[in-house]
Short mmCIF file of C-alpha atoms and ligand atoms in Angstrom, two decimals:
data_model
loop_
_atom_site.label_atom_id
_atom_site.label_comp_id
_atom_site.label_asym_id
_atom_site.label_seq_id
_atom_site.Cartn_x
_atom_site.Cartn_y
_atom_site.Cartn_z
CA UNK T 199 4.58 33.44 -0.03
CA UNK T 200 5.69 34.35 -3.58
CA UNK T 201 6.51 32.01 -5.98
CA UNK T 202 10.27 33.33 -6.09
CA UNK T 203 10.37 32.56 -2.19
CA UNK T 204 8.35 29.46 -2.56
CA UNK T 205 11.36 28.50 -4.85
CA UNK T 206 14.00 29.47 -2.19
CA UNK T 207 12.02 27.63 0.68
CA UNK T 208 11.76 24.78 -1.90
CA UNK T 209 16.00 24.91 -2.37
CA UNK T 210 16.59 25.23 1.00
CA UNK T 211 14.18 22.21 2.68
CA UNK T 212 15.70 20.30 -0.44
CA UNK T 213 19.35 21.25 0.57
CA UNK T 214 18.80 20.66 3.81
CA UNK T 215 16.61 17.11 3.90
CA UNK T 216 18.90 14.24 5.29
CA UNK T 217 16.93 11.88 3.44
CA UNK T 218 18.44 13.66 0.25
CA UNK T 219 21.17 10.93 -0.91
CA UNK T 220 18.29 8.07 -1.34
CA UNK T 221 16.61 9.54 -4.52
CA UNK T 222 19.82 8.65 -6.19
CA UNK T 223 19.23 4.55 -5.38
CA UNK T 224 16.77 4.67 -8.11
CA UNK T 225 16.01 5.06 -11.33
CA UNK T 226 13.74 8.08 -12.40
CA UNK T 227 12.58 7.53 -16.13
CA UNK T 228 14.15 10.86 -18.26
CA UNK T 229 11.36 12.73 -20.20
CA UNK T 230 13.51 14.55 -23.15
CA UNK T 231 16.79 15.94 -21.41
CA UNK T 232 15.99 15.44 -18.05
CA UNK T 233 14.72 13.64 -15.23
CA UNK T 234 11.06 12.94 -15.02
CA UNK T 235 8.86 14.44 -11.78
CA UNK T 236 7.25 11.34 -10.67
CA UNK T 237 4.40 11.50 -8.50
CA UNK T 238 2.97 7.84 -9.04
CA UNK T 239 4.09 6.06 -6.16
CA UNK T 240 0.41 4.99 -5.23
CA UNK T 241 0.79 3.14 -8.31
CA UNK T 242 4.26 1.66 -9.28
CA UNK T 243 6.76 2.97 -6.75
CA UNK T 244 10.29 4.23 -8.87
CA UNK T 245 13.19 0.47 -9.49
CA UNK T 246 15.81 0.88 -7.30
CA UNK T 247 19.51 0.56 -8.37
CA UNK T 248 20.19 -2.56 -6.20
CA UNK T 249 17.11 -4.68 -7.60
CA UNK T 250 19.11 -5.43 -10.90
CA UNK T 251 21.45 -6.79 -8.66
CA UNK T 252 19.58 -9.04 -6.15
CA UNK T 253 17.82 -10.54 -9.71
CA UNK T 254 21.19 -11.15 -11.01
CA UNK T 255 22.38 -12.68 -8.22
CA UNK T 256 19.17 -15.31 -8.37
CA UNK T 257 20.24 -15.83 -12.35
CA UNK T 258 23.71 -16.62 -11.73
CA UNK T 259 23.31 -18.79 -8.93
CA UNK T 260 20.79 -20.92 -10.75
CA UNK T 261 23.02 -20.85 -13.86
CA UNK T 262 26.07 -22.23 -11.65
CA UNK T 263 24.46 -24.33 -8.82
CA UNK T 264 20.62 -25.43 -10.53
CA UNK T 265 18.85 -27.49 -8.15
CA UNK T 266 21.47 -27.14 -5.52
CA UNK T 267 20.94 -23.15 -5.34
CA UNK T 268 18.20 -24.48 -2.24
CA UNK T 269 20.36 -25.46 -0.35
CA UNK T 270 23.64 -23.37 -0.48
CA UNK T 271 24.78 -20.10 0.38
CA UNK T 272 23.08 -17.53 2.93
CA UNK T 273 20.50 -16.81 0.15
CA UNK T 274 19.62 -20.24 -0.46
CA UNK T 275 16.53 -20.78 -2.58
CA UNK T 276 14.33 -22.46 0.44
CA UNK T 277 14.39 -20.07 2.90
CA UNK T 278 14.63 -17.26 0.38
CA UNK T 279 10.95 -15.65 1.99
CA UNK T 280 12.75 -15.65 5.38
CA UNK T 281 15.20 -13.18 4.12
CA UNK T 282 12.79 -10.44 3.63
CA UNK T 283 11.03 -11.25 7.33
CA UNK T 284 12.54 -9.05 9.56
CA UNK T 285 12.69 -5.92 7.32
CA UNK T 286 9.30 -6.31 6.23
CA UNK T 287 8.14 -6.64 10.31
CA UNK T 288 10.27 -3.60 10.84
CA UNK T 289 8.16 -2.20 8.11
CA UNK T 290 4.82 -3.13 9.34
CA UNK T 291 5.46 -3.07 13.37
CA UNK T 292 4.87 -6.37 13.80
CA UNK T 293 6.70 -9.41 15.35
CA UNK T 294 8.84 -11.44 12.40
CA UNK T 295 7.01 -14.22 13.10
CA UNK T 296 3.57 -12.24 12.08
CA UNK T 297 4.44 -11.27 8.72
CA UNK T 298 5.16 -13.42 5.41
CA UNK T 299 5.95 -12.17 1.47
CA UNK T 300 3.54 -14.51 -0.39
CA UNK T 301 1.39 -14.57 -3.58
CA UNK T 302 -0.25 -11.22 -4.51
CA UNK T 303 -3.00 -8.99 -2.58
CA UNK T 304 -5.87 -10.35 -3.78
CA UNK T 305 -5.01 -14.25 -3.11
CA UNK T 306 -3.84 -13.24 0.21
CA UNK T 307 -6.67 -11.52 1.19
CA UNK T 308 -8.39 -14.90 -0.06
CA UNK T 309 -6.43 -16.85 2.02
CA UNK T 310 -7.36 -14.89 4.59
CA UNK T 311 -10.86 -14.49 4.57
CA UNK T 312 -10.80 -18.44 4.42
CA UNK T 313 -9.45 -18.23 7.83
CA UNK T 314 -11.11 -15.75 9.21
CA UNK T 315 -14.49 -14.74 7.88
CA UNK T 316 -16.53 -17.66 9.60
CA UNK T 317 -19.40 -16.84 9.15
CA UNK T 318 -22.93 -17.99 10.97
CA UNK T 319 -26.58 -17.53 10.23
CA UNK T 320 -26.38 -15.00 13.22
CA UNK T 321 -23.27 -13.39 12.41
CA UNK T 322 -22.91 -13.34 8.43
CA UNK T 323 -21.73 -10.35 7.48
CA UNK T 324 -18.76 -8.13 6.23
CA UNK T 325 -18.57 -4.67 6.85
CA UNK T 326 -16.19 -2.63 4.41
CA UNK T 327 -16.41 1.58 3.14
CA UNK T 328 -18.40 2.31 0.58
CA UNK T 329 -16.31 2.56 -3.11
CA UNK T 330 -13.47 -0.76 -1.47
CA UNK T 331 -11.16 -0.98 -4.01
CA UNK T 332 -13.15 -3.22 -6.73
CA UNK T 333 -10.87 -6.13 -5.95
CA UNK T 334 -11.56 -6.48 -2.63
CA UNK T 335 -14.81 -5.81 -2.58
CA UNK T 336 -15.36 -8.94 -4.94
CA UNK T 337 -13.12 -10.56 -2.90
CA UNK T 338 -15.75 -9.90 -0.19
CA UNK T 339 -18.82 -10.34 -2.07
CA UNK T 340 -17.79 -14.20 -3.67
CA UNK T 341 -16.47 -15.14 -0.27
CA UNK T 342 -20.19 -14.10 0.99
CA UNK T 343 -21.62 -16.00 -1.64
CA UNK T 344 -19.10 -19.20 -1.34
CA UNK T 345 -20.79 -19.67 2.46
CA UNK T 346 -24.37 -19.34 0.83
CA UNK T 347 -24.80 -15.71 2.17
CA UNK T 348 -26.32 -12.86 0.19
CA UNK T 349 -24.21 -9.89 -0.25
CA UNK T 350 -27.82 -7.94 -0.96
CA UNK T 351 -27.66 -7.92 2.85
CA UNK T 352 -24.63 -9.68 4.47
CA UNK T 353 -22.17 -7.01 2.46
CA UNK T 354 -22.60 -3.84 5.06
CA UNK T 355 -20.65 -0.49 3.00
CA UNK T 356 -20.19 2.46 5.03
CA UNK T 357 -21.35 5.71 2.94
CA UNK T 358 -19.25 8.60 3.22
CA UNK T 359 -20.49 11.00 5.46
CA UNK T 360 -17.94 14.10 4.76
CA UNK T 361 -16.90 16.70 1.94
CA UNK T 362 -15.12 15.34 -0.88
CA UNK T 363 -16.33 11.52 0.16
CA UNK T 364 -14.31 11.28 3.44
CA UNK T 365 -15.19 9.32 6.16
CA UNK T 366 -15.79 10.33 10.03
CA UNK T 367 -14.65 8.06 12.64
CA UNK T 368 -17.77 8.63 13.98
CA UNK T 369 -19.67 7.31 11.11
CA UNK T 370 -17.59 4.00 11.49
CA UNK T 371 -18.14 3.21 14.92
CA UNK T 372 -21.75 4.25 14.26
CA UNK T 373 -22.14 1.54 11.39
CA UNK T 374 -19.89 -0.87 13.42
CA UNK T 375 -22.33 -0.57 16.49
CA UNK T 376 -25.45 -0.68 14.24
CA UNK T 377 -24.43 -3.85 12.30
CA UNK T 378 -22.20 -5.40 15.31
CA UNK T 379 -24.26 -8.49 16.54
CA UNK T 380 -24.57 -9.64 12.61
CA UNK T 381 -20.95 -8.73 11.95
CA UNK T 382 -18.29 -11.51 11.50
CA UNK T 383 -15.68 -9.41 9.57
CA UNK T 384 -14.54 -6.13 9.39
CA UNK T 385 -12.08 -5.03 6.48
CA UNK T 386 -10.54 -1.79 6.07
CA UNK T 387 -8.26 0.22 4.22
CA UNK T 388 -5.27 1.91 5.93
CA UNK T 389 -5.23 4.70 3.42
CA UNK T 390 -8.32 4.74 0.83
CA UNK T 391 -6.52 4.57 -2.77
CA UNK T 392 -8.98 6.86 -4.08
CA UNK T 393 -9.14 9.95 -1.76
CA UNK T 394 -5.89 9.13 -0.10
CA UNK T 395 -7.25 9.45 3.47
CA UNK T 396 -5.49 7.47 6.42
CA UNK T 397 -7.45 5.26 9.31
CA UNK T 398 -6.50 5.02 12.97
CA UNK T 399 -6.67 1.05 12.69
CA UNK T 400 -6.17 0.18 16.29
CA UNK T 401 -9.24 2.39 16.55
CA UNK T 402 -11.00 0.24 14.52
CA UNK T 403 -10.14 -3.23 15.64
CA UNK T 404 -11.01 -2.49 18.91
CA UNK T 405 -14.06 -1.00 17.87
CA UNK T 406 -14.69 -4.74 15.17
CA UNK T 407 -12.99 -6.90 18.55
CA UNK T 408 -16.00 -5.05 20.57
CA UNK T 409 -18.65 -6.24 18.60
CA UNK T 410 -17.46 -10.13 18.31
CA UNK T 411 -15.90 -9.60 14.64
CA UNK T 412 -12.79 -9.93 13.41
CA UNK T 413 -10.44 -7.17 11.44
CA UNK T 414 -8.53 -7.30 9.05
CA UNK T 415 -7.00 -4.37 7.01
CA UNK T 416 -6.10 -4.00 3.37
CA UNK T 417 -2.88 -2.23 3.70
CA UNK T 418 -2.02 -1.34 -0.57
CA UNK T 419 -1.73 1.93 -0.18
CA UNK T 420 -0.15 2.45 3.67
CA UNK T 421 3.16 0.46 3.79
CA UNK T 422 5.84 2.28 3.05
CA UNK T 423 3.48 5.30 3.46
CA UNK T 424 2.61 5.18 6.91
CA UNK T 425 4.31 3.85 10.06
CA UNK T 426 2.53 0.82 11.10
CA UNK T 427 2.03 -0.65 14.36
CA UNK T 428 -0.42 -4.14 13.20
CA UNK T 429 0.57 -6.14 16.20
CA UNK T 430 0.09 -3.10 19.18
CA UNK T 431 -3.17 -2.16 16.90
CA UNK T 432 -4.61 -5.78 17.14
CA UNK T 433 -5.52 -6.55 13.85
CA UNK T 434 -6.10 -10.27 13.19
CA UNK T 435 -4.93 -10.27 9.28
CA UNK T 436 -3.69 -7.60 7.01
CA UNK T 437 -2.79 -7.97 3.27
CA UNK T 438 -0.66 -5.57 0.95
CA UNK T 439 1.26 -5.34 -1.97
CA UNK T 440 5.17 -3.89 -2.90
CA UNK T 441 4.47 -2.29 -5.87
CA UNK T 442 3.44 0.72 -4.96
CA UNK T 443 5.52 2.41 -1.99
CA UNK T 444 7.30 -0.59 -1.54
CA UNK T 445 9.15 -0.18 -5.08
CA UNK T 446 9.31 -3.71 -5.42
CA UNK T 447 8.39 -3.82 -9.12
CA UNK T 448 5.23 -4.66 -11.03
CA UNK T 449 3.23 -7.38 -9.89
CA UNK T 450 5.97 -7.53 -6.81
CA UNK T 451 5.09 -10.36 -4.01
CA UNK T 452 3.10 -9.27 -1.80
CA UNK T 453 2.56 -9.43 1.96
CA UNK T 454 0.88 -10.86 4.62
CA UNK T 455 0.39 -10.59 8.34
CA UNK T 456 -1.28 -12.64 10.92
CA UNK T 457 -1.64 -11.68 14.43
CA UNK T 458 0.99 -14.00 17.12
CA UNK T 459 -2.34 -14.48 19.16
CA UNK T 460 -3.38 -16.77 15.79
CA UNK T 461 0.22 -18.37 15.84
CA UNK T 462 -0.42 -21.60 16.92
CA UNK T 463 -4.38 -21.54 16.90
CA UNK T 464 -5.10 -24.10 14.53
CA UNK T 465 -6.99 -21.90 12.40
CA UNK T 466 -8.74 -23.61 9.62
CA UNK T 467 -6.91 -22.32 6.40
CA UNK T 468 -6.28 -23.52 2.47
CA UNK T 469 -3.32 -25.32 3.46
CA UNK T 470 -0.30 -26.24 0.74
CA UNK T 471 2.84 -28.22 1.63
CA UNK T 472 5.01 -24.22 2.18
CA UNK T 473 2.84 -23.63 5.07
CA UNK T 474 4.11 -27.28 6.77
CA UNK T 475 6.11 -26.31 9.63
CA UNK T 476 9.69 -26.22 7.96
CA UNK T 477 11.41 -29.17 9.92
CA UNK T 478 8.80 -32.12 9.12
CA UNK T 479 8.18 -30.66 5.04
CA UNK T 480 10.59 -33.21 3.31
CA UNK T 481 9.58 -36.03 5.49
CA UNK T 482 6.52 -35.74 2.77
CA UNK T 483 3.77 -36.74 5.38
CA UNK T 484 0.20 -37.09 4.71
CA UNK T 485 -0.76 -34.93 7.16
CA UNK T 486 -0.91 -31.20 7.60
CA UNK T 487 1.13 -29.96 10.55
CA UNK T 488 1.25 -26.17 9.58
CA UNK T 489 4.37 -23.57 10.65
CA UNK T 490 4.02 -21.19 13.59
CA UNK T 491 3.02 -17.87 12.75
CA UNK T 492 2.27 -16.24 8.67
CA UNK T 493 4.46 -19.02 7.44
CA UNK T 494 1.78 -21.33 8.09
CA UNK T 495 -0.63 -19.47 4.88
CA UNK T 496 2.03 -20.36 2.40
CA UNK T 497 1.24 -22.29 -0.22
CA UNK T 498 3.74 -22.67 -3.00
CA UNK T 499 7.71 -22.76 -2.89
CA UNK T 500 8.22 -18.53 -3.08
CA UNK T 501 9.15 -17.31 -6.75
CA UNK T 502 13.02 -16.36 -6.05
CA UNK T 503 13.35 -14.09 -8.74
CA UNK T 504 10.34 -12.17 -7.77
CA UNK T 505 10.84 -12.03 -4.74
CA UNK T 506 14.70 -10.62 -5.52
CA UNK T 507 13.80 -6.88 -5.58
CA UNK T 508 11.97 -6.39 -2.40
CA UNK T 509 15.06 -7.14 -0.54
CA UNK T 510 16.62 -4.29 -2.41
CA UNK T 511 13.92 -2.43 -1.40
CA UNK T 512 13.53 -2.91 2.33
CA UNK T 513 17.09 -2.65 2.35
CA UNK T 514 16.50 1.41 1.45
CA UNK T 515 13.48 1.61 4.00
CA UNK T 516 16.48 0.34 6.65
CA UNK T 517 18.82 2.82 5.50
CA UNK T 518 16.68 5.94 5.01
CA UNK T 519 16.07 5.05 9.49
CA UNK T 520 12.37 3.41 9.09
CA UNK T 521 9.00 4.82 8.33
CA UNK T 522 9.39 7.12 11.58
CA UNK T 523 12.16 9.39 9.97
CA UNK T 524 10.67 9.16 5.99
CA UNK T 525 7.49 10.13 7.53
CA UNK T 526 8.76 13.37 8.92
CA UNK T 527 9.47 13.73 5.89
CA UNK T 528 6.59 13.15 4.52
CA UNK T 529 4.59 14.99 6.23
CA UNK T 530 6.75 18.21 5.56
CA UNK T 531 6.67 17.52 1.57
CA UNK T 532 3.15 16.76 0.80
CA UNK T 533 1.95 19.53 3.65
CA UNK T 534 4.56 21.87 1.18
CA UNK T 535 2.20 20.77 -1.77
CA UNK T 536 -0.89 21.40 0.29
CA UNK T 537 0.32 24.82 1.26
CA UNK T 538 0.85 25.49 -2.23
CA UNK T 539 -2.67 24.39 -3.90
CA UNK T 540 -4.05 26.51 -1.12
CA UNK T 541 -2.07 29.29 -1.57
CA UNK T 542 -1.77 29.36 -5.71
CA UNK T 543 -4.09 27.20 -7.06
CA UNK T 544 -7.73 27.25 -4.81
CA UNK T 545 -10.08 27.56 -7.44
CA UNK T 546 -8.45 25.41 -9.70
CA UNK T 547 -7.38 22.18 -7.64
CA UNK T 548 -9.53 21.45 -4.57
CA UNK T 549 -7.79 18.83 -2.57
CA UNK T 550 -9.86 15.95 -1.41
CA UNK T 551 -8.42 13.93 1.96
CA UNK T 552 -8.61 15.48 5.17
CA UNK T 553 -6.19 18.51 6.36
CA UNK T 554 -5.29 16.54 9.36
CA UNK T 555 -1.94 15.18 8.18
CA UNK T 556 -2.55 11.62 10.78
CA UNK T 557 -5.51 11.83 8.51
CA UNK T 558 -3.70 11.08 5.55
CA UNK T 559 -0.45 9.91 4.06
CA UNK T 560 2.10 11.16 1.59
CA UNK T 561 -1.30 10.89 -1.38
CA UNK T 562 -2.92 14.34 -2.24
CA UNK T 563 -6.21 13.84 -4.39
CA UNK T 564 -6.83 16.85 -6.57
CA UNK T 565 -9.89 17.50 -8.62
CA UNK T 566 -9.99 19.64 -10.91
CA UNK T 567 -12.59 22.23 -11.36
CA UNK T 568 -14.30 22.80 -14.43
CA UNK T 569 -15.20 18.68 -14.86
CA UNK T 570 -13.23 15.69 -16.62
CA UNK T 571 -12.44 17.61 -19.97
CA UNK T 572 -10.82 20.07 -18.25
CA UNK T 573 -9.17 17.42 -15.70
CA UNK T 574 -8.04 15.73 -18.45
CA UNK T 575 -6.49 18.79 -20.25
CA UNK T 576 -4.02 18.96 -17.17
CA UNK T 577 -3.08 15.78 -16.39
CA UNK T 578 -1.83 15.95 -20.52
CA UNK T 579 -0.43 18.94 -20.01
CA UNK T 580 1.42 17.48 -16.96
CA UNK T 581 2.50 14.51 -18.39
CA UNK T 582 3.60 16.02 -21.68
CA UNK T 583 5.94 18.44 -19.52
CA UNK T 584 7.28 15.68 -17.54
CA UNK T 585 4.95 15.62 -14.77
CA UNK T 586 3.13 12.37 -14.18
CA UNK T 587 0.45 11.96 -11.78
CA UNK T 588 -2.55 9.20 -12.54
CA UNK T 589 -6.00 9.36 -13.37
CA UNK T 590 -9.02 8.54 -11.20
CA UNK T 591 -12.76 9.60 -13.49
CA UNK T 592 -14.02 11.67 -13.82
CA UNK T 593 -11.97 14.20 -12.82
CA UNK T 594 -9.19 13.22 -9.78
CA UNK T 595 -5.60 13.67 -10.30
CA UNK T 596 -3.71 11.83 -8.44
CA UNK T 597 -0.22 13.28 -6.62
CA UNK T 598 1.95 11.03 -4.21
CA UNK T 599 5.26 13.20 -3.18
CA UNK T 600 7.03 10.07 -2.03
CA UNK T 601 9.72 11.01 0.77
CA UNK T 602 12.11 8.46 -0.47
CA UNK T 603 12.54 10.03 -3.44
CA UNK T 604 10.39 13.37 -4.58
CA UNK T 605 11.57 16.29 -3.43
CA UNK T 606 10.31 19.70 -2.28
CA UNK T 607 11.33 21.47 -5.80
CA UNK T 608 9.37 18.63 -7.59
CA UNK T 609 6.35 19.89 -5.83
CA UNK T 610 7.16 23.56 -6.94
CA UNK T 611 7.74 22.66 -10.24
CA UNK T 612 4.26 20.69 -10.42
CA UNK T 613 2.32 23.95 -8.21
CA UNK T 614 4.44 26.59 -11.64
CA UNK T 615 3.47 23.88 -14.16
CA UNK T 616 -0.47 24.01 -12.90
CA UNK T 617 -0.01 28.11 -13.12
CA UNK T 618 1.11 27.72 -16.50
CA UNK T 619 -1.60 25.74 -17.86
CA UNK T 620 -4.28 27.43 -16.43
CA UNK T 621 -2.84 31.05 -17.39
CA UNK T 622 -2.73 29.81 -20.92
C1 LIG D 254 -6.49 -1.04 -2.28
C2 LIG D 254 -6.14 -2.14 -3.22
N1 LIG D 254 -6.61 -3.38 -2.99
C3 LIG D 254 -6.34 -4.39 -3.84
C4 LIG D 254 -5.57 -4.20 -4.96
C5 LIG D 254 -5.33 -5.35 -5.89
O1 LIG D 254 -4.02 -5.78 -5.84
P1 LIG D 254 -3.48 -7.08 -6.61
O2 LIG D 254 -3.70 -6.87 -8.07
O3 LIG D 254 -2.02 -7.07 -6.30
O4 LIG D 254 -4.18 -8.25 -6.07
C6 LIG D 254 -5.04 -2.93 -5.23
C7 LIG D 254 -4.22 -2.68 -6.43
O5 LIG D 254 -3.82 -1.61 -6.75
C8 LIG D 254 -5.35 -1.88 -4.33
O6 LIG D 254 -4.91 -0.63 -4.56
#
């Protein structure tokens, strides 16, 4: 395809896309006289127009009612977390009761290991893939150490065993089956934030379940990417956060989900008076009766105001039809950019996660021949012309065509802009 009927092709998908109308629920930041081309979704996902609102709403009702904004209205202050439940379980596939907006990533996936990395003298340790996000894999590491384990040998990281630092299914149920009798814990991306690629999770559940562990998956980069199915994929905990393709603003809540077979299981847990079943909370009791389901990790009274621009969000992820239609989507705009490094730019861009597109979600990792001085020559160039992708060293550019609001001639423009530079 030329680039004149690459443009055409571009028009026309764009023109014809029903998810079309949604880009103009947010904001795009303007580079000189127009709108920027915003690929960084994986990062901060774009404000939409109705957060302002929902954060507005929280102001003025605490400027009129103060303390009796808890109790009044149908966005009263104490169950302001339950508001968000059922879009976020639509969000996740999961039951409402399984899911929770809490804290941020990190402390969730703290509260969770409390829960559910027991570990043993027999069964000690944690198996994660090699290069875990470095959060989580001190997450992992301290929790080792905080039970008297070594992480020297009780943290188990799965090498990548493909081009470009992918990962075979294969080599995880290989490591899963080596390590399985000494495994209490297996954590796992759904999408890996630095080569983008996607995991069949129910896949590896069963594979953790099989071997006596437990899994749990660190979700940062697949809600609002992928469709999820946690409950029919058996995980026992996930964690995520809504700042990325959640766009639920910067340092958004974040969420949590526990699996309805843990409901009412008594787990052990760090326990704090939110997570008290709701009816008996104000009766101020001594004793720790925790809530069915997520509910029962909370610790603190939610932060309202924080919390305020999710709901605008997942109110966008309802009306664009789910992650089903946005992934179609999806699939179509960052297999368009795909098409196009192939076609125009091999030899200048090599593209990192798998071709498989249920082997990866909307996130396209580029590097950039000729090393990180050259890398970082185009991702200037980019961002000077209004193109803004992120950085990974030494030399990965970063590109997230996000479905609900990129579109195809944003892709086209980026594929030109890459031409450009590299014929200069
Ligand atoms: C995969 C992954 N895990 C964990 C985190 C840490 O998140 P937080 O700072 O919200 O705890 C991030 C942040 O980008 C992430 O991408």
């Amino acid at each position: 395809m030329t680039q004149a009927s690459a443009r055409t092709h571009a028009l026309a998908l764009d023109a014809a896309d029903p998810l079309r109308p949604l880009r103009g629920e947010f904001l795009v930041p303007r580079h000189r006289d127009r709108e920027q081309i915003y690929f960084v979704g994986n990062s901060l996902g774009l404000q939409p127009r109705g957060a302002r609102a929902h954060v507005l709403e929280v102001l003025d009702k605490w400027a009129a009612e103060a303390v009796e904004g808890h109790f009044s209205g149908d966005t009263a202050w104490m169950h302001y977390h339950a508001l968000v439940r059922e879009p976020l379980a639509r969000l996740v596939g999961a039951q409402p009761e399984e899911v929770v907006a809490m804290n941020t990533l990190t402390v969730n996936l703290h509260l969770m290991l409390a829960s559910f990395y027991r570990p043993t003298r027999e069964r000690p340790a944690i198996l994660v893939e090699a290069g875990a996000f470095p959060s989580d894999r001190h997450a992992v590491e301290s929790q080792i150490r905080l039970h008297g384990f070594d992480p020297a040998t009780d943290l188990v990281e799965v090498e990548a065993d493909e081009p470009h630092g992918t990962l075979s299914m294969e080599a995880i149920a290989r490591a899963i089956a080596e390590h399985g009798p000494r495994l209490a814990l297996v954590l796992w991306p759904g999408v890996q934030y630095r080569t983008g690629q996607a995991f069949d999770l129910a896949e590896i559940a069963r594979l953790a379940h099989a071997q006596g562990a437990a899994a749990g998956f660190d979700l940062a980069h697949a809600v609002g990417n992928l469709p999820l199915a946690l409950h029919d994929a058996g995980a026992d905990f996930a964690v995520w956060c809504h700042y990325k393709y959640v766009n639920a603003g910067p340092g958004a809540v974040a969420g949590c989900f526990v699996h309805a077979r843990h409901a009412r299981s008594g787990l052990p847990r760090m326990a704090g008076w939110w997570g008290h079943e709701a009816a008996t909370r104000f009766l101020m009791g001594a004793q720790f009766v925790p809530a069915a389901g997520a509910e029962g990790w909370q610790l603190s009274n939610p932060p309202v105001l924080a919390l305020a621009p999710l709901r605008a969000s997942l109110e966008l992820f309802d009306r664009a039809g789910g992650m089903a239609a946005l992934r179609a989507k999806s699939e179509k705009l960052t297999g368009f950019l795909d098409q196009r490094v192939r076609q125009r730019l091999a030899g200048t861009l090599e593209i990192l996660p798998p071709a498989e597109p249920e082997r990866r979600g909307c996130q396209l990792s580029l590097r950039v021949a000729g090393g990180r001085e050259r890398g970082r020559e185009l991702f200037e160039y980019l961002r000077q012309t209004g193109i803004l992708g992120d950085w990974r060293e030494p030399d990965v550019i970063r590109i997230s065509p996000v479905p609900l609001y990129n579109r195809f001639a944003d892709v086209l423009r980026l594929v030109e802009e890459v031409e450009h530079w590299r014929g200069v």
